[in-house]
Coordinates of C-alpha atoms and ligand atoms in Angstrom, one line a residue:
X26 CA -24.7 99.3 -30.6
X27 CA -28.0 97.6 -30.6
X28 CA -29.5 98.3 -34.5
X29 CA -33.2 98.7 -34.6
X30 CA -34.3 95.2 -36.2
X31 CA -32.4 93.9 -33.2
X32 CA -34.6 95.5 -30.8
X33 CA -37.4 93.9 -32.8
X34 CA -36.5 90.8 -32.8
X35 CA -35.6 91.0 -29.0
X36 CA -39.3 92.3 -28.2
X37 CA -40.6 89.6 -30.8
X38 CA -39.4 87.3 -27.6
X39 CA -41.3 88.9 -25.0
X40 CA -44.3 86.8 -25.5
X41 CA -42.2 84.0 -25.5
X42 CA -39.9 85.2 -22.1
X43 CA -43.7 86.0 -20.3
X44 CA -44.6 81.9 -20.8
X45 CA -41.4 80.5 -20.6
X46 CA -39.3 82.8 -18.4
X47 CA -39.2 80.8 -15.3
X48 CA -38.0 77.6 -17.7
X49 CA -35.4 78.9 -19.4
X50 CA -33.6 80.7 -16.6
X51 CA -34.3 77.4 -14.3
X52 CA -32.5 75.8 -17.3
X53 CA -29.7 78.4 -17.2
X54 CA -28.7 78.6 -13.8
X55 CA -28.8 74.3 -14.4
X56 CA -26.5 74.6 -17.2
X57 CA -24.3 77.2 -15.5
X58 CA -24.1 75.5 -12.4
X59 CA -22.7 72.2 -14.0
X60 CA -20.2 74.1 -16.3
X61 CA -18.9 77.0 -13.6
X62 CA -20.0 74.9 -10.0
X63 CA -17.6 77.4 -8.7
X64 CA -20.8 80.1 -8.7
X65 CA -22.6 77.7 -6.4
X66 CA -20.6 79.6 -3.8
X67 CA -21.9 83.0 -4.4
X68 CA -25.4 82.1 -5.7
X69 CA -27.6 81.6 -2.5
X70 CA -28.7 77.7 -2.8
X71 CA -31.9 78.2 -1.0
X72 CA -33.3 80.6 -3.4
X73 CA -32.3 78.6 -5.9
X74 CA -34.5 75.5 -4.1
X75 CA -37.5 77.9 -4.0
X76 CA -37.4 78.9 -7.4
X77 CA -36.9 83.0 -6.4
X78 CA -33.8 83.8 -7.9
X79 CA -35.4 81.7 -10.4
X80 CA -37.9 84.4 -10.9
X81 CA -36.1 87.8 -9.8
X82 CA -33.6 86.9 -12.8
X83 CA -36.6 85.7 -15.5
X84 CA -38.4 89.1 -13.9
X85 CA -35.5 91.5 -14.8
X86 CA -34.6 90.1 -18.5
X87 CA -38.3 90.5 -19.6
X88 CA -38.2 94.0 -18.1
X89 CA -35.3 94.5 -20.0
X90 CA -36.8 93.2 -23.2
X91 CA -39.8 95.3 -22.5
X92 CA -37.6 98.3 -22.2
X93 CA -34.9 97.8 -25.0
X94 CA -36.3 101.1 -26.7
X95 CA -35.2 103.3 -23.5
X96 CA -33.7 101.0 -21.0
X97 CA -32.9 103.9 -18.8
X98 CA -35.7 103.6 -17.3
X99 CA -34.4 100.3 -15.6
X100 CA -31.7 102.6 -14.2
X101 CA -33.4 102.7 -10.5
X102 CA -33.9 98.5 -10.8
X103 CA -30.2 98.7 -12.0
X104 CA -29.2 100.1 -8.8
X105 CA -31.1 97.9 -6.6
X106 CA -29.7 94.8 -8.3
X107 CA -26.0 96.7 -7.9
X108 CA -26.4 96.6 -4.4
X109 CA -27.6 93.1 -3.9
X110 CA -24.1 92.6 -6.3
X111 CA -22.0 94.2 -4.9
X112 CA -23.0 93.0 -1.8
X113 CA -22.1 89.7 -3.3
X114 CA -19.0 90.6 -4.7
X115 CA -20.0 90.2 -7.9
X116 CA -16.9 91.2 -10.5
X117 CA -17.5 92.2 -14.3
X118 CA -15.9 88.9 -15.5
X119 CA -18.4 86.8 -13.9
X120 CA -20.6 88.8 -16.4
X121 CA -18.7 87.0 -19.3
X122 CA -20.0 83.5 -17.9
X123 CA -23.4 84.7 -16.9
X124 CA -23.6 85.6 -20.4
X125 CA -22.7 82.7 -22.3
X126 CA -25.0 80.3 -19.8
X127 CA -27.5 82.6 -20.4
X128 CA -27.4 82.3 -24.5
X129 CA -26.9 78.9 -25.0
X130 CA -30.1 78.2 -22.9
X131 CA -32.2 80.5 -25.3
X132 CA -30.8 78.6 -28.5
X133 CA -31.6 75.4 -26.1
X134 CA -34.9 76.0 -24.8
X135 CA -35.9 77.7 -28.2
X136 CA -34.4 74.8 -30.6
X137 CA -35.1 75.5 -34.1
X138 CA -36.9 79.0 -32.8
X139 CA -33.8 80.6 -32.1
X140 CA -32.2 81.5 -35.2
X141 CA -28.4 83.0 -36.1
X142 CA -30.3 86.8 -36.0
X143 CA -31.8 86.1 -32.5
X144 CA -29.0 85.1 -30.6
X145 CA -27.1 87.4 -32.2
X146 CA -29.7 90.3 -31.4
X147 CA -29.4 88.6 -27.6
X148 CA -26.2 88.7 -27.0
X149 CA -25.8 92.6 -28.0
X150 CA -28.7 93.4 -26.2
X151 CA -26.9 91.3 -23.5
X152 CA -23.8 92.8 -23.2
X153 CA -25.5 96.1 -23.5
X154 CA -27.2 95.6 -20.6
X155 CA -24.1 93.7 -18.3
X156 CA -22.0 97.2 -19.3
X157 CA -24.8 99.3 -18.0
X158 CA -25.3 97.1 -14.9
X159 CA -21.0 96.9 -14.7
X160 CA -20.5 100.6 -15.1
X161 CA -23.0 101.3 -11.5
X162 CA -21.6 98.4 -10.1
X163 CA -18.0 100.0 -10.3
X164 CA -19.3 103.2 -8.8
X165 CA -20.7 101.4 -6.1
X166 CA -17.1 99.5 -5.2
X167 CA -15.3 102.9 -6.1
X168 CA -18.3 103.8 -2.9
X169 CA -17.3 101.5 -0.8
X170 CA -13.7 101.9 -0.5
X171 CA -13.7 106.2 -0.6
X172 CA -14.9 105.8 3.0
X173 CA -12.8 105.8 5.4
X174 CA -12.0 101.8 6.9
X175 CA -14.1 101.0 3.7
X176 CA -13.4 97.7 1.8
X177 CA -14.5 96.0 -1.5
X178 CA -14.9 91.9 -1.6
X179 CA -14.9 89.5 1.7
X180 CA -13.0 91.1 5.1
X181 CA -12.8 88.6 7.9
X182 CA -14.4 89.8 11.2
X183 CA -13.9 88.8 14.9
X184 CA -17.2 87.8 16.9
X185 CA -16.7 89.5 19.9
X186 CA -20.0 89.6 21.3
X187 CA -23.0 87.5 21.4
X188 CA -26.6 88.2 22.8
X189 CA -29.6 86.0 22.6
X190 CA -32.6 88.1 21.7
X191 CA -34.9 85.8 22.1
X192 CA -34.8 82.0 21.5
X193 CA -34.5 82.5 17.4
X194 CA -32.6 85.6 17.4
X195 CA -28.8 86.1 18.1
X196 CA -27.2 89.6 18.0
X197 CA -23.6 88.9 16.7
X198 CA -20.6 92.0 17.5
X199 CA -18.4 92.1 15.0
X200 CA -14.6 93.8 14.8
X201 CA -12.0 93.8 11.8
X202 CA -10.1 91.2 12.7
X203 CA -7.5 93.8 11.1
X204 CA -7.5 95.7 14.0
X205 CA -9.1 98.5 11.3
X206 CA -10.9 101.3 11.4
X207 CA -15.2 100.5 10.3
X208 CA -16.3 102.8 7.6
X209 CA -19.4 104.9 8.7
X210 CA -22.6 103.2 7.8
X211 CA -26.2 104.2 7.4
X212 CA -28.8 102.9 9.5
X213 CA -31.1 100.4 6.9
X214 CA -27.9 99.4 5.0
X215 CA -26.9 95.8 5.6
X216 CA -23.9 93.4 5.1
X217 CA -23.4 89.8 3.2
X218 CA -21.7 87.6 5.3
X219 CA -20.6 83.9 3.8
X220 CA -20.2 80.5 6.0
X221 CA -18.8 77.6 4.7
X222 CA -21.1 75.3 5.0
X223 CA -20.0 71.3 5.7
X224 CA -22.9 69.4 5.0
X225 CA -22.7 71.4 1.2
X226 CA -19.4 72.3 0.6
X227 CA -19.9 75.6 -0.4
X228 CA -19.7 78.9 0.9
X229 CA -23.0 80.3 0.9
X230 CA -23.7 84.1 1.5
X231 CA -26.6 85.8 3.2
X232 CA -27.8 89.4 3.4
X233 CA -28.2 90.9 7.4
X234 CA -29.5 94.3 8.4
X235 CA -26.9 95.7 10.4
X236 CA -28.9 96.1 13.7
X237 CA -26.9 99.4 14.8
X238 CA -26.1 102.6 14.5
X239 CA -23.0 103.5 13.4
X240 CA -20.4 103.8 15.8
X241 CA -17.1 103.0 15.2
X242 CA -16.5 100.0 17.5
X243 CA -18.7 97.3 15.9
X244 CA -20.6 96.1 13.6
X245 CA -23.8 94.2 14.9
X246 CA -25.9 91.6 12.7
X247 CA -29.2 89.8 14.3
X248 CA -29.8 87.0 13.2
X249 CA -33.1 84.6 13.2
X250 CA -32.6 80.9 13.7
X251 CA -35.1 79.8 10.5
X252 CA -37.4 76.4 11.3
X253 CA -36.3 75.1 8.3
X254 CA -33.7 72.7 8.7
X255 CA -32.5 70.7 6.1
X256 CA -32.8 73.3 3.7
X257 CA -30.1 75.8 2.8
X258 CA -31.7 78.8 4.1
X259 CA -32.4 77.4 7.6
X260 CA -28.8 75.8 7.3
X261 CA -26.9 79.1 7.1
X262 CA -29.0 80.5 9.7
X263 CA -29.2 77.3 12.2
X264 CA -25.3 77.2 11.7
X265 CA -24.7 80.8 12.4
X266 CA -26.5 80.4 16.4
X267 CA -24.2 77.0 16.5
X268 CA -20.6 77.5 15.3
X269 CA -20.2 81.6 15.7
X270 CA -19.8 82.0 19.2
X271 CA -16.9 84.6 20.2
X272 CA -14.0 84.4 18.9
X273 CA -14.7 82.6 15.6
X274 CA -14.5 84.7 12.4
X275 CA -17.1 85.2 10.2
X276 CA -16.4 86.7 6.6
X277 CA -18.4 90.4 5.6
X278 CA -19.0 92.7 2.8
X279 CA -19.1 96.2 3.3
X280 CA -22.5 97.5 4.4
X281 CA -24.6 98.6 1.1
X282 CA -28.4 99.3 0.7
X283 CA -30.3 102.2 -0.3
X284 CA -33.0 101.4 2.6
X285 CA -32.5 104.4 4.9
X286 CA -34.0 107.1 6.9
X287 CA -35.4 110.5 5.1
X288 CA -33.7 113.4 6.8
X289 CA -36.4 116.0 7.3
X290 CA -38.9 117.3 10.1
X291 CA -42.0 114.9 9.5
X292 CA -42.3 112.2 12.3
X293 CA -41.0 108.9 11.7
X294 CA -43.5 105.8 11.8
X295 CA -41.6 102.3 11.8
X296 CA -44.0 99.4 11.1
X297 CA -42.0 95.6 11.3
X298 CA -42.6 91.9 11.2
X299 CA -40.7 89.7 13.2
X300 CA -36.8 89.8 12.7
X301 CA -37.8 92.5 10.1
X302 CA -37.5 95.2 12.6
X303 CA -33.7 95.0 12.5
X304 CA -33.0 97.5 10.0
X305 CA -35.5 99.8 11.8
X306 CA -33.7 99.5 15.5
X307 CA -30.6 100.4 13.7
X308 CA -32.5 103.4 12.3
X309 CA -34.5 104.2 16.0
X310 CA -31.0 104.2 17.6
X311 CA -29.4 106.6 14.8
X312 CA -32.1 109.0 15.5
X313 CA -31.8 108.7 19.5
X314 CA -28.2 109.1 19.3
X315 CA -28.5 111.7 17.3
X316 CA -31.3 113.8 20.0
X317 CA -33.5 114.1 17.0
X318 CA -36.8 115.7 17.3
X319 CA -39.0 113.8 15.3
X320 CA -42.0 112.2 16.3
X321 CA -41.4 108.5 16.3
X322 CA -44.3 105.6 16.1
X323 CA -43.2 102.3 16.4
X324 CA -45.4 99.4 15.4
X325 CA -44.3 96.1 15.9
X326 CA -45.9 92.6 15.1
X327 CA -44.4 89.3 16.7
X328 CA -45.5 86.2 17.9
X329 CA -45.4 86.5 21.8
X330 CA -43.7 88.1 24.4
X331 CA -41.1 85.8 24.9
X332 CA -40.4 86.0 21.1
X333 CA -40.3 89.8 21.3
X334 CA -36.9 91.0 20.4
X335 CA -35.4 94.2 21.6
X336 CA -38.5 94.4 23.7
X337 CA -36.2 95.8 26.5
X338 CA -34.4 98.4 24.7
X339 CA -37.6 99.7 23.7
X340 CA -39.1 100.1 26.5
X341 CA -36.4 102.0 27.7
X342 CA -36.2 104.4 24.6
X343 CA -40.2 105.0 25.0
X344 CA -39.3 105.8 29.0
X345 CA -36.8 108.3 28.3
X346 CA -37.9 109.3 25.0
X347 CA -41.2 111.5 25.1
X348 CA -41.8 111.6 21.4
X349 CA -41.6 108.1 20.8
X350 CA -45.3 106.0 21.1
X351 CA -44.9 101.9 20.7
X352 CA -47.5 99.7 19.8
X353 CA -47.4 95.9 19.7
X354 CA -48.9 93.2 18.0
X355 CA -48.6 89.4 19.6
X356 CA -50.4 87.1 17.2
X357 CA -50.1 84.1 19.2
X358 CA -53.0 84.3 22.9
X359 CA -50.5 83.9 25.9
X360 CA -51.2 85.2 29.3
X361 CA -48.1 87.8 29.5
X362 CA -48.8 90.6 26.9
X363 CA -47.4 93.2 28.3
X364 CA -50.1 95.8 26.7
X365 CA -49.5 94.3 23.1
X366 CA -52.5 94.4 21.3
X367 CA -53.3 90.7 20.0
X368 CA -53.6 89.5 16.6
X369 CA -51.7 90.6 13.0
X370 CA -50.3 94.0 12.7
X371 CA -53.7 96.3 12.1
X372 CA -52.5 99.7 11.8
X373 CA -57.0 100.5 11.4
X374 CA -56.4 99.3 15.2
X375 CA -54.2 102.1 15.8
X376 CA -54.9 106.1 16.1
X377 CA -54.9 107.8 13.6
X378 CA -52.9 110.8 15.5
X379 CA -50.2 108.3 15.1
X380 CA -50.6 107.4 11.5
X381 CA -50.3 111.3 10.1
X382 CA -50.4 111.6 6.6
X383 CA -47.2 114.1 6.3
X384 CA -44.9 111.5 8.1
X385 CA -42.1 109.4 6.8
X386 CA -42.9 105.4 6.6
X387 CA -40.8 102.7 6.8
X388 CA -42.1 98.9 6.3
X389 CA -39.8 96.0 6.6
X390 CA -41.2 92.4 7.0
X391 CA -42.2 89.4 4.5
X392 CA -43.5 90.5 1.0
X393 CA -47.0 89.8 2.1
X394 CA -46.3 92.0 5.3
X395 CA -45.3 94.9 3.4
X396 CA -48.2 94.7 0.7
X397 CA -50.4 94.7 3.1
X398 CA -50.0 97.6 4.9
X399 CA -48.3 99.2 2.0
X400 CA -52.1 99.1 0.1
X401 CA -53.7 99.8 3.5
X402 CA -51.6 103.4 4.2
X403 CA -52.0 104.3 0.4
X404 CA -55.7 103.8 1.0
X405 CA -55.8 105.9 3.4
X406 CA -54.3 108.8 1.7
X407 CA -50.7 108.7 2.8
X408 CA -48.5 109.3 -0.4
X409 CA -46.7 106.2 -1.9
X410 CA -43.9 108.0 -2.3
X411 CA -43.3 108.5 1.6
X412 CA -43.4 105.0 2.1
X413 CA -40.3 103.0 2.3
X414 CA -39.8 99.3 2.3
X415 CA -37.5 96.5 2.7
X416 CA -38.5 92.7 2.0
X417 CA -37.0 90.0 2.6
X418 CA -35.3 87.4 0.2
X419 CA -34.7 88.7 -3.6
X420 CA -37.2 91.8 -4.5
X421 CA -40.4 90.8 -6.3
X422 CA -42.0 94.0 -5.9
X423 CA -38.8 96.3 -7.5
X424 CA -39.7 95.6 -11.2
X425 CA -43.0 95.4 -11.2
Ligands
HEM520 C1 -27.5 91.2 -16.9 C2 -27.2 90.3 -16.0 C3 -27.9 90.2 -14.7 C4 -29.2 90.5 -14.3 C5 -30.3 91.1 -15.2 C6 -29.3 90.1 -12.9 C7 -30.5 90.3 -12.2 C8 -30.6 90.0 -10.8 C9 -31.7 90.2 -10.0 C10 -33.0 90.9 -10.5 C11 -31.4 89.9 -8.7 C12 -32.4 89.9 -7.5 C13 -32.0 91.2 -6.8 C14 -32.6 91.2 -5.4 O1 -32.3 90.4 -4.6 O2 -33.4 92.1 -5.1 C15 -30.1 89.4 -8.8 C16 -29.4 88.8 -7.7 C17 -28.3 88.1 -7.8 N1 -27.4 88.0 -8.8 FE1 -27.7 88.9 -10.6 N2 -28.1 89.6 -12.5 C18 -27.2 89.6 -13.5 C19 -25.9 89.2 -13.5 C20 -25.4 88.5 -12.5 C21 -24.0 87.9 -12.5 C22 -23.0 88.1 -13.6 C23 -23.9 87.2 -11.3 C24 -22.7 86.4 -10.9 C25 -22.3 85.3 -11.4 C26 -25.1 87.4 -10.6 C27 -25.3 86.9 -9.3 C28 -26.4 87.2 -8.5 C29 -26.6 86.7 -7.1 C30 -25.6 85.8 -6.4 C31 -27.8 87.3 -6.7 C32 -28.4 87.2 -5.3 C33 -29.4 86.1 -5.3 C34 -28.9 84.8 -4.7 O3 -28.2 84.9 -3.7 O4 -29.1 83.7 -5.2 N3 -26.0 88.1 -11.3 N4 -29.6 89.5 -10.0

C-alpha cells in the first residue's frame, strides 16, 4: 500500500513530470529499447519516430500522479489503454520490465533529485498502478476467449480476398487459417495485425477498423496505403497493398474497442475523414443487416471522387434505404463530383433537419477532424455525451 508521504512526494513530482515528461519517457523507451530490443516488436516504431507514444505514455503517468489520492478515476483511461494492450498482446510480465526502465530513468534524468524516498514512493505507486491496469487487462483476455471462435495473443489468418477501394485503399478478407469458427464482433471494434518487416527486422503491429459487420465468414480490414515511405508507419501500410495478396497470411488479434454503436431509437449521424469512415461502414452495414429503423445521416469528407471509397456501396444503401440521407465533401476541384459538395467537411453547410440534437453521433477521422466538429456540434447544443469518437494513432484527447 501506498503510505500518505508517498503520495506526497509522488505529487511533489508533478511539476517536475509537467516540464520534463516528454524527456524522461523519450529517455525511457531509449533505455528500454537497448536493454529489452525484443519490445521493438510490439512497440509501434513510427509513433516512436513522431514522438506520440512518447507523449500518450508521459500524458498518462502525470495523470496518474495527479490522481494518486483516488486514482479510480483513471479507471475509464485504464480501459482504453487495456484495449489498445490487449490488442497488442501485452502480458503482465512485460509490466516487470516496463517498470524497471521506467525507474532507472527517473533516478537518471533526476540525478541527485531523486533520492532513496522518491524512487521508492515511485515504484509503489508504480506497481500500484501496473496491478490496476493488469487486473482489467485479464478481464479483457478472459473477454476475448468466452466468445465463441474467440482467441487471446497473435492467430494467423488466410487472405482470401482482395478489393481495391480506391488507389490508397485495399479491402483485405480474412479466414482462420484454422479452418475456425470467428467470434462475433461489434461493428467499431478493430483488430492488430503484425508484419514482419525486412527492411527493419521487426514485427511491427498496427491497429485496423474492421470494415464489416459481423458475419461469420470473414473478417475484413481496409487499409490506406500512407505517402510516407521511408518511415515506419507508411512502411507497414505500403507493405501490406505489396506482399498480402491472397493466399499469404497475415497475423491478428482478436477484435477489441469500445467504439460502437448506441442501441436506441434516435437517428444515427456518421461524420468521417478519409479512411476514417471504416469503422463507420462496418457500423452502416450492422444496422442495414439488421432492418433497423433509425434515421441514418452520413457525412463524408475525401479528397475526390476517384479517392472516394465505398462510394458504390453507398450509393446503393441510400437507393434502397429510405432513411438514409448522404452528403459528401471533395476538398480537392475536379470536374466529376458526383453531387459532393466541395471543400472541408462543414456540417454549418448541411441541414439542420439532418443534424437533430436528440441523435446519436459518431466522429472518426484525424485528431484535428474530430475536434473540429466535435466543438462545432457541442456549439450547437448537441450534448457531448452523445457524441462518440475514434482518432487515429495513440489517443491525445482520452486523458485530458
Ligand atoms: C503503468 C504502465 C503503463 C502505462 C501508464 C501505459 C500507458 C499507455 C498509453 C496512454 C498508451 C496509448 C493508448 C492509446 O493508443 O490510446 C499506451 C499504448 C501502448 N502501450 Fe502502454 N502503458 C503501460 C504499460 C505498458 C507495457 C508494460 C507495455 C509493454 C511492454 C506497453 C506497451 C504499449 C504499446 C505497444 C502501446 C501502443 C503504442 C505503440 O504501438 O507504440 N505499455 N500505453
Amino acid at each position: 500500500m501506498i503510505t500518505e508521504a508517498q503520495k506526497d512526494l509522488i505529487k511533489g513530482t508533478i511539476p517536475v513530470l509537467k516540464e520534463h515528461g516528454v524527456a524522461l519517457t523519450s529517455h525511457f523507451y531509449k533505455r528500454m529499447f537497448t536493454h529489452n530490443p525484443e519490445l521493438k516488436h510490439i512497440f509501434n516504431m513510427g509513433n516512436q519516430q513522431n514522438a506520440r507514444q512518447q507523449t500518450a505514455l508521459a500524458t498518462a503517468v502525470l495523470a496518474y500522479a495527479e490522481h494518486i489520492d483516488n486514482p479510480s478515476v483513471l479507471l475509464s483511461a485504464v480501459k482504453h489503454i487495456g484495449q489498445k494492450h490487449s490488442s497488442l498482446n501485452i502480458r503482465p510480465e512485460h509490466y516487470q520490465i516496463v517498470g524497471k526502465h521506467l525507474l532507472a530513468s527517473i533516478q537518471e534524468v533526476l540525478g541527485d533529485a531523486a533520492s532513496d524516498e522518491l524512487i521508492e514512493a515511485w515504484k509503489v505507486a508504480y506497481f500500484q498502478l501496473a496491478d490496476l491496469m493488469i487486473g482489467v487487462e485479464k478481464e479483457m483476455y478472459d473477454q476475448m476467449i468466452q466468445h465463441d471462435g474467440g482467441w487471446t495473443g497473435w492467430k494467423p489468418f488466410n487472405v482470401v480476398k482482395v478489393v481495391a477501394e480506391t488507389a490508397e485503399i485495399q479491402s483485405i478478407y480474412l479466414e482462420p487459417t484454422d479452418g475456425g469458427k470467428l467470434p462475433v464482433h461489434t461493428p467499431g471494434q478493430y483488430v492488430s495485425v503484425r508484419v514482419f518487416l525486412p527492411e527493419l527486422h521487426l514485427y511491427q503491429p498496427r491497429q485496423y477498423s474492421l470494415s464489416d459487420a459481423s458475419n461469420g465468414k470473414y473478417l475484413r480490414i481496409s487499409v490506406k496505403k500512407e505517402a510516407v515511405e521511408g518511415k515506419p508507419d507508411g512502411m507497414v501500410s505500403n507493405y501490406i497493398h505489396q506482399y498480402f495478396q491472397v493466399g499469404k497470411q497475415l497475423e491478428l488479434t482478436a477484435p477489441t474497442g469500445s467504439f460502437n454503436l448506441v442501441e436506441n431509437e434516435h437517428p444515427h449521424i456518421f461524420i468521417s475523414g478519409g479512411v476514417g469512415q471504416t469503422p463507420l461502414i462496418a457500423m452502416l452495414e450492422h444496422l442495414v443487416s439488421r432492418e433497423g429503423q433509425n434515421t441514418i445521416t452520413w457525412i463524408h469528407g475525401c479528397r475526390n471522387n476517384d479517392l472516394h471509397a465505398f462510394k458504390d456501396r453507398i450509393q446503393v444503401l441510400e437507393s434502397q434505404y429510405p432513411n438514409i440521407t448522404c452528403f459528401s465533401f471533395y476538398d480537392e476541384a475536379q470536374p466529376i463530383n458526383n453531387g459532393a459538395i466541395p471543400g472541408w467537411v462543414d456540417l454549418a453547410k448541411i441541414d439542420s433537419d439532418h443534424l437533430p440534437q436528440q441523435a446519436n453521433y459518431y466522429l472518426c477521422g484525424p485528431a484535428g477532424f474530430i475536434e473540429k466538429h466535435f466543438q462545432y456540434l457541442t456549439g450547437q447544443g448537441i450534448d457531448a455525451s452523445n457524441i462518440h469518437f475514434e482518432e487515429f494513432g495513440p489517443a491525445s484527447l482520452q486523458l485530458n
